[in-house]
Amino acid sequence: MIWRTSGLCISAGPRSSACLTSVDGHFFAVEIHAGSEAARIDWRTDYKSLTYRPTTVPAAIRQRVSAFMRHFGIVFGAFDFIVTPSGEWRFLEVNPNGQWSWIEHHTGVPISGAIADLLERGRTE
């Protein structure tokens, strides 16, 4: 029996998702838009209905993500956000070894090149 557990509750209202991959100070952000009711609830349930669009990271989010990465001493992070209709980015989670190839596949954002550059030259900080 589980007595205590954590959970993440997200409003079911209108929104889009944003995946932000940060590689050694470079930011690659993509909005994910659901094209079906099932995908609006959980976009992982209907991949065929999704559309992807590279987007600009708000300055405040860049600052907070950079501070987060410095604090934890990491050079890679796959961050997930909800984007409200008013454009506010709400943090959900970060995966320090998260998936990114599918984002590059759908959008062409050069995440693999940034990772290769980092591996070739080493950490800059």
PDB file of C-alpha atoms in Angstrom:
ATOM      1  CA  MET A   1       0.000   0.000   0.000  1.00  0.00           C
ATOM      2  CA  ILE A   2       1.251   3.466  -0.866  1.00  0.00           C
ATOM      3  CA  TRP A   3       0.784   5.907   1.970  1.00  0.00           C
ATOM      4  CA  ARG A   4       2.471   8.949   0.455  1.00  0.00           C
ATOM      5  CA  THR A   5       3.431   9.751  -3.069  1.00  0.00           C
ATOM      6  CA  SER A   6       4.088  12.843  -5.119  1.00  0.00           C
ATOM      7  CA  GLY A   7       2.136  13.766  -8.192  1.00  0.00           C
ATOM      8  CA  LEU A   8       1.934  16.420 -10.850  1.00  0.00           C
ATOM      9  CA  CYS A   9      -1.455  17.939 -11.589  1.00  0.00           C
ATOM     10  CA  ILE A  10      -1.846  20.039 -14.708  1.00  0.00           C
ATOM     11  CA  SER A  11      -4.808  22.191 -15.646  1.00  0.00           C
ATOM     12  CA  ALA A  12      -6.813  20.763 -18.530  1.00  0.00           C
ATOM     13  CA  GLY A  13      -7.320  24.229 -20.028  1.00  0.00           C
ATOM     14  CA  PRO A  14      -5.968  25.459 -23.350  1.00  0.00           C
ATOM     15  CA  ARG A  15      -2.214  25.262 -23.626  1.00  0.00           C
ATOM     16  CA  SER A  16       0.690  24.007 -25.660  1.00  0.00           C
ATOM     17  CA  SER A  17       3.835  22.237 -24.546  1.00  0.00           C
ATOM     18  CA  ALA A  18       7.418  23.366 -24.956  1.00  0.00           C
ATOM     19  CA  CYS A  19      10.478  21.181 -24.860  1.00  0.00           C
ATOM     20  CA  LEU A  20      13.665  23.095 -24.154  1.00  0.00           C
ATOM     21  CA  THR A  21      16.968  21.293 -24.602  1.00  0.00           C
ATOM     22  CA  SER A  22      19.920  23.151 -23.129  1.00  0.00           C
ATOM     23  CA  VAL A  23      23.445  22.125 -24.131  1.00  0.00           C
ATOM     24  CA  ASP A  24      26.318  24.051 -22.522  1.00  0.00           C
ATOM     25  CA  GLY A  25      24.588  27.428 -22.759  1.00  0.00           C
ATOM     26  CA  HIS A  26      22.829  26.809 -26.088  1.00  0.00           C
ATOM     27  CA  PHE A  27      19.028  26.682 -26.072  1.00  0.00           C
ATOM     28  CA  PHE A  28      16.875  24.640 -28.457  1.00  0.00           C
ATOM     29  CA  ALA A  29      13.167  25.163 -27.842  1.00  0.00           C
ATOM     30  CA  VAL A  30      10.258  23.580 -29.676  1.00  0.00           C
ATOM     31  CA  GLU A  31       6.543  24.077 -29.152  1.00  0.00           C
ATOM     32  CA  ILE A  32       4.353  21.000 -29.455  1.00  0.00           C
ATOM     33  CA  HIS A  33       0.765  21.565 -30.558  1.00  0.00           C
ATOM     34  CA  ALA A  34      -1.905  18.901 -30.136  1.00  0.00           C
ATOM     35  CA  GLY A  35      -4.236  18.233 -33.035  1.00  0.00           C
ATOM     36  CA  SER A  36      -6.720  15.950 -31.264  1.00  0.00           C
ATOM     37  CA  GLU A  37      -8.646  15.894 -28.027  1.00  0.00           C
ATOM     38  CA  ALA A  38      -6.641  12.913 -26.767  1.00  0.00           C
ATOM     39  CA  ALA A  39      -3.351  14.719 -27.484  1.00  0.00           C
ATOM     40  CA  ARG A  40      -4.596  17.862 -25.726  1.00  0.00           C
ATOM     41  CA  ILE A  41      -4.892  15.803 -22.533  1.00  0.00           C
ATOM     42  CA  ASP A  42      -1.601  13.938 -23.050  1.00  0.00           C
ATOM     43  CA  TRP A  43       0.267  14.496 -26.306  1.00  0.00           C
ATOM     44  CA  ARG A  44       1.986  11.108 -25.973  1.00  0.00           C
ATOM     45  CA  THR A  45      -1.359   9.398 -26.761  1.00  0.00           C
ATOM     46  CA  ASP A  46      -1.639  10.647 -30.358  1.00  0.00           C
ATOM     47  CA  TYR A  47       1.728  11.403 -31.950  1.00  0.00           C
ATOM     48  CA  LYS A  48       0.229  11.582 -35.467  1.00  0.00           C
ATOM     49  CA  SER A  49      -1.848  14.628 -34.531  1.00  0.00           C
ATOM     50  CA  LEU A  50       1.105  16.675 -33.258  1.00  0.00           C
ATOM     51  CA  THR A  51       2.791  19.597 -34.963  1.00  0.00           C
ATOM     52  CA  TYR A  52       6.158  20.992 -33.919  1.00  0.00           C
ATOM     53  CA  ARG A  53       7.566  24.492 -34.236  1.00  0.00           C
ATOM     54  CA  PRO A  54      10.910  25.879 -33.089  1.00  0.00           C
ATOM     55  CA  THR A  55      10.320  28.830 -30.797  1.00  0.00           C
ATOM     56  CA  THR A  56      12.165  31.551 -28.924  1.00  0.00           C
ATOM     57  CA  VAL A  57      12.924  31.056 -25.251  1.00  0.00           C
ATOM     58  CA  PRO A  58      11.744  33.984 -23.101  1.00  0.00           C
ATOM     59  CA  ALA A  59      14.642  35.857 -21.467  1.00  0.00           C
ATOM     60  CA  ALA A  60      13.430  35.065 -17.935  1.00  0.00           C
ATOM     61  CA  ILE A  61      13.323  31.334 -18.751  1.00  0.00           C
ATOM     62  CA  ARG A  62      16.850  31.480 -20.224  1.00  0.00           C
ATOM     63  CA  GLN A  63      18.103  33.108 -17.031  1.00  0.00           C
ATOM     64  CA  ARG A  64      16.380  30.596 -14.749  1.00  0.00           C
ATOM     65  CA  VAL A  65      17.479  27.574 -16.781  1.00  0.00           C
ATOM     66  CA  SER A  66      21.065  28.859 -16.857  1.00  0.00           C
ATOM     67  CA  ALA A  67      21.014  29.388 -13.087  1.00  0.00           C
ATOM     68  CA  PHE A  68      19.517  25.922 -12.561  1.00  0.00           C
ATOM     69  CA  MET A  69      22.219  24.285 -14.660  1.00  0.00           C
ATOM     70  CA  ARG A  70      25.015  26.182 -12.919  1.00  0.00           C
ATOM     71  CA  HIS A  71      23.600  25.319  -9.510  1.00  0.00           C
ATOM     72  CA  PHE A  72      23.491  21.597 -10.282  1.00  0.00           C
ATOM     73  CA  GLY A  73      26.716  21.561 -12.307  1.00  0.00           C
ATOM     74  CA  ILE A  74      25.158  20.076 -15.444  1.00  0.00           C
ATOM     75  CA  VAL A  75      25.774  20.989 -19.089  1.00  0.00           C
ATOM     76  CA  PHE A  76      22.777  19.181 -20.585  1.00  0.00           C
ATOM     77  CA  GLY A  77      19.128  19.309 -19.628  1.00  0.00           C
ATOM     78  CA  ALA A  78      15.851  18.420 -21.341  1.00  0.00           C
ATOM     79  CA  PHE A  79      13.262  20.748 -19.795  1.00  0.00           C
ATOM     80  CA  ASP A  80       9.496  20.426 -20.187  1.00  0.00           C
ATOM     81  CA  PHE A  81       7.103  23.353 -19.916  1.00  0.00           C
ATOM     82  CA  ILE A  82       3.434  24.126 -20.389  1.00  0.00           C
ATOM     83  CA  VAL A  83       2.825  27.340 -22.337  1.00  0.00           C
ATOM     84  CA  THR A  84      -0.399  29.125 -21.413  1.00  0.00           C
ATOM     85  CA  PRO A  85      -2.503  30.978 -24.002  1.00  0.00           C
ATOM     86  CA  SER A  86      -1.008  34.231 -22.653  1.00  0.00           C
ATOM     87  CA  GLY A  87       2.512  32.939 -23.400  1.00  0.00           C
ATOM     88  CA  GLU A  88       3.576  32.166 -19.822  1.00  0.00           C
ATOM     89  CA  TRP A  89       6.002  29.234 -19.563  1.00  0.00           C
ATOM     90  CA  ARG A  90       5.313  26.975 -16.576  1.00  0.00           C
ATOM     91  CA  PHE A  91       8.049  24.544 -15.567  1.00  0.00           C
ATOM     92  CA  LEU A  92       7.153  20.861 -15.280  1.00  0.00           C
ATOM     93  CA  GLU A  93      10.414  18.937 -15.053  1.00  0.00           C
ATOM     94  CA  VAL A  94      13.994  18.552 -16.219  1.00  0.00           C
ATOM     95  CA  ASN A  95      15.688  15.371 -17.315  1.00  0.00           C
ATOM     96  CA  PRO A  96      19.492  15.575 -17.086  1.00  0.00           C
ATOM     97  CA  ASN A  97      19.721  12.707 -19.579  1.00  0.00           C
ATOM     98  CA  GLY A  98      16.484  13.327 -21.458  1.00  0.00           C
ATOM     99  CA  GLN A  99      15.445  12.362 -24.945  1.00  0.00           C
ATOM    100  CA  TRP A 100      16.165  14.909 -27.677  1.00  0.00           C
ATOM    101  CA  SER A 101      16.681  13.097 -31.001  1.00  0.00           C
ATOM    102  CA  TRP A 102      12.972  13.013 -31.817  1.00  0.00           C
ATOM    103  CA  ILE A 103      12.797  16.791 -31.464  1.00  0.00           C
ATOM    104  CA  GLU A 104      15.689  17.235 -33.882  1.00  0.00           C
ATOM    105  CA  HIS A 105      14.089  14.722 -36.256  1.00  0.00           C
ATOM    106  CA  HIS A 106      10.798  16.641 -36.414  1.00  0.00           C
ATOM    107  CA  THR A 107      12.211  20.170 -36.524  1.00  0.00           C
ATOM    108  CA  GLY A 108      15.831  20.150 -37.671  1.00  0.00           C
ATOM    109  CA  VAL A 109      17.077  22.044 -34.609  1.00  0.00           C
ATOM    110  CA  PRO A 110      20.802  21.163 -34.340  1.00  0.00           C
ATOM    111  CA  ILE A 111      20.916  19.536 -30.899  1.00  0.00           C
ATOM    112  CA  SER A 112      23.208  16.700 -31.981  1.00  0.00           C
ATOM    113  CA  GLY A 113      25.715  19.207 -33.373  1.00  0.00           C
ATOM    114  CA  ALA A 114      25.786  21.084 -30.066  1.00  0.00           C
ATOM    115  CA  ILE A 115      26.327  17.837 -28.159  1.00  0.00           C
ATOM    116  CA  ALA A 116      29.096  16.789 -30.565  1.00  0.00           C
ATOM    117  CA  ASP A 117      30.772  20.196 -30.197  1.00  0.00           C
ATOM    118  CA  LEU A 118      30.604  19.909 -26.408  1.00  0.00           C
ATOM    119  CA  LEU A 119      32.103  16.417 -26.463  1.00  0.00           C
ATOM    120  CA  GLU A 120      34.850  17.529 -28.838  1.00  0.00           C
ATOM    121  CA  ARG A 121      35.951  20.657 -26.982  1.00  0.00           C
ATOM    122  CA  GLY A 122      34.961  19.795 -23.419  1.00  0.00           C
ATOM    123  CA  ARG A 123      33.108  21.878 -20.881  1.00  0.00           C
ATOM    124  CA  THR A 124      33.512  25.643 -21.239  1.00  0.00           C
ATOM    125  CA  GLU A 125      33.035  26.574 -17.570  1.00  0.00           C
TER     126      GLU A 125
END
